[in-house]
Amino acid sequence: MNISDIAASKGIRLSRFTCGMLSRITHIDFYNAFFAEGYEGIGFCRKAIDHMDIHLEAEGLENLDPDGRYTFVSNHPTGGAEGIGIPAILGDTFGENVMILANDLLNSLHGMSSLSVPVSIVGKNKRSIKKVIDDAFHSDKQIVTFPAGICSRMIDGRLQDLTWKKSFVTESVETGRHIVPVYVDGRNSRRFYRIAAIRKALRIKSNFEMLLLPDELFRQRGNTIRIKFGKPVPPSAIDSSRTPQEWAAWFREQVYRLQ
């Protein structure tokens, strides 16, 4: 993994000096030393959690049936820790039968390749992205997704996700999946949210604060991340009383009620 490749994947062009500076800030050598050990899949997630000295506390696992077929929808407070933490926990129940729809930092982690389905693909049209998502939902894998698309921001003085996209609702109903709300108790540094706010105020479209996510994950060392799983909602309960977008907002609300 290197900064220039991550930036290029998001359409951001950086000078060699800037790449070198960001490489030091984001501890790329620390991560690459771990990647060189060759862990993959759920094993990668578990070893990464240990390597980062992150402590996971899981609640609500009794709500899950090992024979069930689920879409896990979660808030996205850090952009990294929950992306490896949720699969690590689910691996105890479902083994390697877990798939995560992800972008940004998670798609840059080589050991995640067997789990990760990239849903932010530069140079691909919407039809190609939709096919990738359709194939994932039609599979027998347990799906983990972060419907906000990017990690949480400070909004109205409170750390929260942006508006959730509705695709997980329509895809889950179409493919007969129960939807499980998941709440993750975590946060990034004030610096991250401050830079995000400045970028937004300047109306800069490129999400360049995501280049700091490796450092934000590094800063999670020694922290405890609490992950709470709610009760599965069957597809039959998702009726025409709400539009798919309204159902997405409803699930977002249910996630925050778990805190």
Short mmCIF file of C-alpha atoms in Angstrom, two decimals:
data_model
loop_
_atom_site.label_atom_id
_atom_site.label_comp_id
_atom_site.label_asym_id
_atom_site.label_seq_id
_atom_site.Cartn_x
_atom_site.Cartn_y
_atom_site.Cartn_z
CA MET A 1 0.00 0.00 0.00
CA ASN A 2 1.29 3.48 -0.80
CA ILE A 3 -0.15 6.97 -0.65
CA SER A 4 0.24 7.74 -4.36
CA ASP A 5 -1.83 4.68 -5.34
CA ILE A 6 -4.54 5.46 -2.78
CA ALA A 7 -4.73 9.07 -3.96
CA ALA A 8 -4.78 8.06 -7.63
CA SER A 9 -7.62 5.60 -6.97
CA LYS A 10 -9.71 8.56 -5.78
CA GLY A 11 -8.70 10.84 -8.63
CA ILE A 12 -6.36 12.93 -6.45
CA ARG A 13 -2.98 13.94 -7.89
CA LEU A 14 -0.18 14.54 -5.40
CA SER A 15 3.41 15.67 -5.81
CA ARG A 16 6.28 13.37 -4.84
CA PHE A 17 7.04 15.62 -1.86
CA THR A 18 3.44 15.49 -0.64
CA CYS A 19 3.32 11.70 -1.05
CA GLY A 20 6.51 11.36 0.98
CA MET A 21 5.19 13.59 3.73
CA LEU A 22 1.85 11.77 3.89
CA SER A 23 3.62 8.40 3.88
CA ARG A 24 5.40 9.40 7.08
CA ILE A 25 2.28 10.87 8.67
CA THR A 26 0.17 7.82 7.85
CA HIS A 27 2.70 5.19 9.01
CA ILE A 28 2.74 3.35 5.70
CA ASP A 29 5.89 1.38 6.65
CA PHE A 30 4.14 0.14 9.80
CA TYR A 31 1.22 -1.19 7.76
CA ASN A 32 3.32 -2.63 4.97
CA ALA A 33 5.39 -4.61 7.47
CA PHE A 34 2.17 -6.23 8.66
CA PHE A 35 0.87 -6.82 5.13
CA ALA A 36 4.09 -8.65 4.32
CA GLU A 37 3.10 -11.38 6.78
CA GLY A 38 0.50 -12.48 4.23
CA TYR A 39 -2.68 -12.83 6.28
CA GLU A 40 -5.96 -12.99 4.33
CA GLY A 41 -9.68 -12.77 4.98
CA ILE A 42 -11.05 -13.17 8.49
CA GLY A 43 -7.59 -14.17 9.71
CA PHE A 44 -6.27 -10.85 8.41
CA CYS A 45 -8.98 -8.95 10.29
CA ARG A 46 -8.27 -10.77 13.55
CA LYS A 47 -4.51 -10.37 13.28
CA ALA A 48 -4.88 -6.70 12.32
CA ILE A 49 -7.00 -6.07 15.41
CA ASP A 50 -4.32 -7.75 17.54
CA HIS A 51 -1.51 -5.93 15.75
CA MET A 52 -3.21 -2.58 16.34
CA ASP A 53 -3.94 -3.51 20.00
CA ILE A 54 -7.61 -2.67 19.44
CA HIS A 55 -10.06 -4.26 21.87
CA LEU A 56 -13.48 -5.32 20.59
CA GLU A 57 -16.60 -5.63 22.72
CA ALA A 58 -19.51 -7.31 20.92
CA GLU A 59 -23.13 -7.25 22.06
CA GLY A 60 -26.24 -8.83 20.56
CA LEU A 61 -24.64 -11.81 18.84
CA GLU A 62 -27.42 -13.95 20.31
CA ASN A 63 -29.72 -12.24 17.78
CA LEU A 64 -27.97 -14.02 14.91
CA ASP A 65 -28.82 -17.43 13.49
CA PRO A 66 -25.72 -19.23 12.10
CA ASP A 67 -27.95 -20.47 9.26
CA GLY A 68 -29.39 -17.01 8.54
CA ARG A 69 -28.61 -14.84 5.53
CA TYR A 70 -28.02 -11.25 6.52
CA THR A 71 -27.20 -7.74 5.44
CA PHE A 72 -25.40 -5.97 8.31
CA VAL A 73 -25.85 -2.19 8.07
CA SER A 74 -23.62 -0.07 10.26
CA ASN A 75 -22.70 3.49 11.05
CA HIS A 76 -19.17 4.36 9.97
CA PRO A 77 -17.51 6.44 12.72
CA THR A 78 -13.82 5.77 12.01
CA GLY A 79 -13.57 4.51 8.44
CA GLY A 80 -11.19 1.71 9.42
CA ALA A 81 -11.58 0.03 12.81
CA GLU A 82 -15.17 -1.09 12.23
CA GLY A 83 -14.27 -2.27 8.73
CA ILE A 84 -11.96 -4.91 10.14
CA GLY A 85 -13.67 -5.27 13.53
CA ILE A 86 -17.13 -6.32 12.32
CA PRO A 87 -15.83 -9.10 10.02
CA ALA A 88 -13.49 -10.29 12.79
CA ILE A 89 -16.48 -10.69 15.12
CA LEU A 90 -18.77 -12.24 12.51
CA GLY A 91 -16.08 -14.76 11.64
CA ASP A 92 -16.78 -16.53 14.94
CA THR A 93 -20.32 -17.29 13.74
CA PHE A 94 -19.99 -17.47 9.95
CA GLY A 95 -16.35 -18.31 9.32
CA GLU A 96 -15.03 -16.94 6.02
CA ASN A 97 -18.56 -16.61 4.64
CA VAL A 98 -18.48 -12.82 5.07
CA MET A 99 -18.29 -10.07 2.46
CA ILE A 100 -17.85 -6.35 3.02
CA LEU A 101 -18.94 -3.65 0.58
CA ALA A 102 -16.26 -1.04 1.03
CA ASN A 103 -14.17 1.74 -0.44
CA ASP A 104 -11.36 4.13 0.52
CA LEU A 105 -9.00 2.69 3.15
CA LEU A 106 -10.46 -0.84 3.29
CA ASN A 107 -9.99 -1.42 -0.43
CA SER A 108 -6.32 -0.48 0.01
CA LEU A 109 -5.69 -3.24 2.57
CA HIS A 110 -4.34 -6.18 0.57
CA GLY A 111 -5.38 -8.79 3.10
CA MET A 112 -9.01 -7.72 2.70
CA SER A 113 -9.16 -8.68 -0.98
CA SER A 114 -10.97 -11.98 -0.33
CA LEU A 115 -13.62 -10.18 1.74
CA SER A 116 -13.90 -6.76 0.19
CA VAL A 117 -16.16 -5.83 -2.72
CA PRO A 118 -15.13 -2.40 -4.08
CA VAL A 119 -18.17 -0.18 -4.56
CA SER A 120 -16.32 3.03 -5.38
CA ILE A 121 -14.62 2.25 -8.66
CA VAL A 122 -12.98 5.11 -10.51
CA GLY A 123 -13.33 4.68 -14.25
CA LYS A 124 -16.30 2.32 -13.98
CA ASN A 125 -19.81 3.33 -14.95
CA LYS A 126 -22.83 3.00 -12.69
CA ARG A 127 -24.00 -0.13 -14.49
CA SER A 128 -20.72 -1.90 -13.68
CA ILE A 129 -20.91 -0.91 -10.03
CA LYS A 130 -24.54 -2.06 -9.81
CA LYS A 131 -23.61 -5.48 -11.21
CA VAL A 132 -20.90 -5.88 -8.56
CA ILE A 133 -23.44 -5.06 -5.85
CA ASP A 134 -26.14 -7.27 -7.38
CA ASP A 135 -23.77 -10.24 -7.51
CA ALA A 136 -22.82 -9.72 -3.87
CA PHE A 137 -26.41 -9.63 -2.64
CA HIS A 138 -27.37 -12.68 -4.69
CA SER A 139 -24.51 -14.66 -3.14
CA ASP A 140 -24.78 -16.79 0.01
CA LYS A 141 -22.28 -14.60 1.87
CA GLN A 142 -23.12 -12.45 4.87
CA ILE A 143 -22.85 -8.84 3.72
CA VAL A 144 -21.48 -5.97 5.78
CA THR A 145 -22.13 -2.50 4.41
CA PHE A 146 -21.81 1.12 5.49
CA PRO A 147 -24.71 2.85 3.69
CA ALA A 148 -23.36 6.37 4.26
CA GLY A 149 -20.55 5.57 1.82
CA ILE A 150 -17.94 7.56 3.76
CA CYS A 151 -17.08 7.74 7.44
CA SER A 152 -19.03 9.93 9.84
CA ARG A 153 -18.62 13.69 10.10
CA MET A 154 -19.49 16.30 12.69
CA ILE A 155 -23.00 17.45 11.74
CA ASP A 156 -24.92 19.94 13.88
CA GLY A 157 -22.35 19.45 16.64
CA ARG A 158 -22.80 15.67 16.73
CA LEU A 159 -20.75 12.86 15.20
CA GLN A 160 -23.03 11.08 12.76
CA ASP A 161 -23.28 9.50 9.33
CA LEU A 162 -24.32 11.38 6.25
CA THR A 163 -27.58 10.36 4.58
CA TRP A 164 -27.74 6.61 4.01
CA LYS A 165 -28.09 5.32 0.45
CA LYS A 166 -31.10 3.11 -0.21
CA SER A 167 -29.52 0.31 -2.28
CA PHE A 168 -29.12 -2.05 0.70
CA VAL A 169 -32.89 -1.90 1.24
CA THR A 170 -33.92 -2.72 -2.32
CA GLU A 171 -31.20 -5.34 -2.76
CA SER A 172 -31.97 -7.08 0.55
CA VAL A 173 -35.70 -7.26 -0.17
CA GLU A 174 -35.08 -8.53 -3.70
CA THR A 175 -32.71 -11.26 -2.51
CA GLY A 176 -34.59 -12.23 0.67
CA ARG A 177 -32.06 -11.04 3.22
CA HIS A 178 -32.77 -10.06 6.82
CA ILE A 179 -31.28 -6.66 7.66
CA VAL A 180 -29.35 -6.31 10.92
CA PRO A 181 -28.69 -2.81 12.33
CA VAL A 182 -25.20 -2.49 13.83
CA TYR A 183 -23.97 0.35 16.01
CA VAL A 184 -20.24 1.04 16.38
CA ASP A 185 -19.07 3.23 19.24
CA GLY A 186 -15.92 4.95 18.00
CA ARG A 187 -14.55 8.21 16.63
CA ASN A 188 -11.59 9.76 14.83
CA SER A 189 -9.45 12.66 16.00
CA ARG A 190 -10.67 16.24 16.13
CA ARG A 191 -8.09 17.03 13.46
CA PHE A 192 -9.84 14.71 11.00
CA TYR A 193 -13.25 16.33 11.46
CA ARG A 194 -11.76 19.83 11.41
CA ILE A 195 -10.03 19.19 8.07
CA ALA A 196 -13.23 17.67 6.67
CA ALA A 197 -15.18 20.76 7.75
CA ILE A 198 -12.63 23.14 6.21
CA ARG A 199 -12.64 21.18 2.95
CA LYS A 200 -16.44 21.36 2.83
CA ALA A 201 -16.45 25.08 3.66
CA LEU A 202 -14.04 25.71 0.77
CA ARG A 203 -16.32 23.65 -1.50
CA ILE A 204 -13.51 21.28 -2.45
CA LYS A 205 -15.09 18.12 -3.85
CA SER A 206 -12.10 15.76 -3.49
CA ASN A 207 -12.40 13.84 -0.23
CA PHE A 208 -8.72 14.33 0.58
CA GLU A 209 -9.15 13.89 4.34
CA MET A 210 -9.54 10.18 3.61
CA LEU A 211 -5.76 10.13 3.04
CA LEU A 212 -5.47 10.56 6.81
CA LEU A 213 -7.49 7.39 7.54
CA PRO A 214 -4.39 5.15 7.92
CA ASP A 215 -3.16 7.54 10.62
CA GLU A 216 -6.62 7.60 12.21
CA LEU A 217 -6.58 3.80 12.36
CA PHE A 218 -3.08 3.96 13.86
CA ARG A 219 -4.45 6.30 16.54
CA GLN A 220 -6.99 3.65 17.57
CA ARG A 221 -4.20 1.60 19.21
CA GLY A 222 -5.18 0.62 22.73
CA ASN A 223 -8.77 1.75 22.27
CA THR A 224 -11.88 -0.32 22.93
CA ILE A 225 -14.44 -0.40 20.13
CA ARG A 226 -17.95 -1.47 21.18
CA ILE A 227 -20.05 -3.07 18.45
CA LYS A 228 -23.71 -3.80 19.10
CA PHE A 229 -25.86 -5.99 16.84
CA GLY A 230 -29.59 -5.34 16.80
CA LYS A 231 -32.38 -7.73 15.96
CA PRO A 232 -32.72 -8.82 12.30
CA VAL A 233 -35.56 -7.25 10.34
CA PRO A 234 -37.10 -9.71 7.84
CA PRO A 235 -37.62 -8.57 4.25
CA SER A 236 -41.36 -9.16 4.65
CA ALA A 237 -41.47 -6.29 7.18
CA ILE A 238 -40.20 -3.81 4.61
CA ASP A 239 -43.47 -2.86 2.94
CA SER A 240 -44.80 -0.03 0.82
CA SER A 241 -45.64 2.14 3.84
CA ARG A 242 -42.27 3.82 3.24
CA THR A 243 -40.18 4.44 0.16
CA PRO A 244 -36.79 2.64 -0.03
CA GLN A 245 -35.07 5.92 0.88
CA GLU A 246 -37.38 6.35 3.87
CA TRP A 247 -36.62 2.77 4.95
CA ALA A 248 -32.89 3.54 4.70
CA ALA A 249 -33.42 6.56 6.98
CA TRP A 250 -35.45 4.36 9.35
CA PHE A 251 -32.63 1.80 9.59
CA ARG A 252 -30.13 4.61 10.20
CA GLU A 253 -32.32 5.74 13.10
CA GLN A 254 -32.49 2.19 14.50
CA VAL A 255 -28.71 1.97 14.46
CA TYR A 256 -28.30 5.12 16.54
CA ARG A 257 -30.97 3.90 18.96
CA LEU A 258 -28.65 0.99 19.80
CA GLN A 259 -26.04 3.26 21.37
#
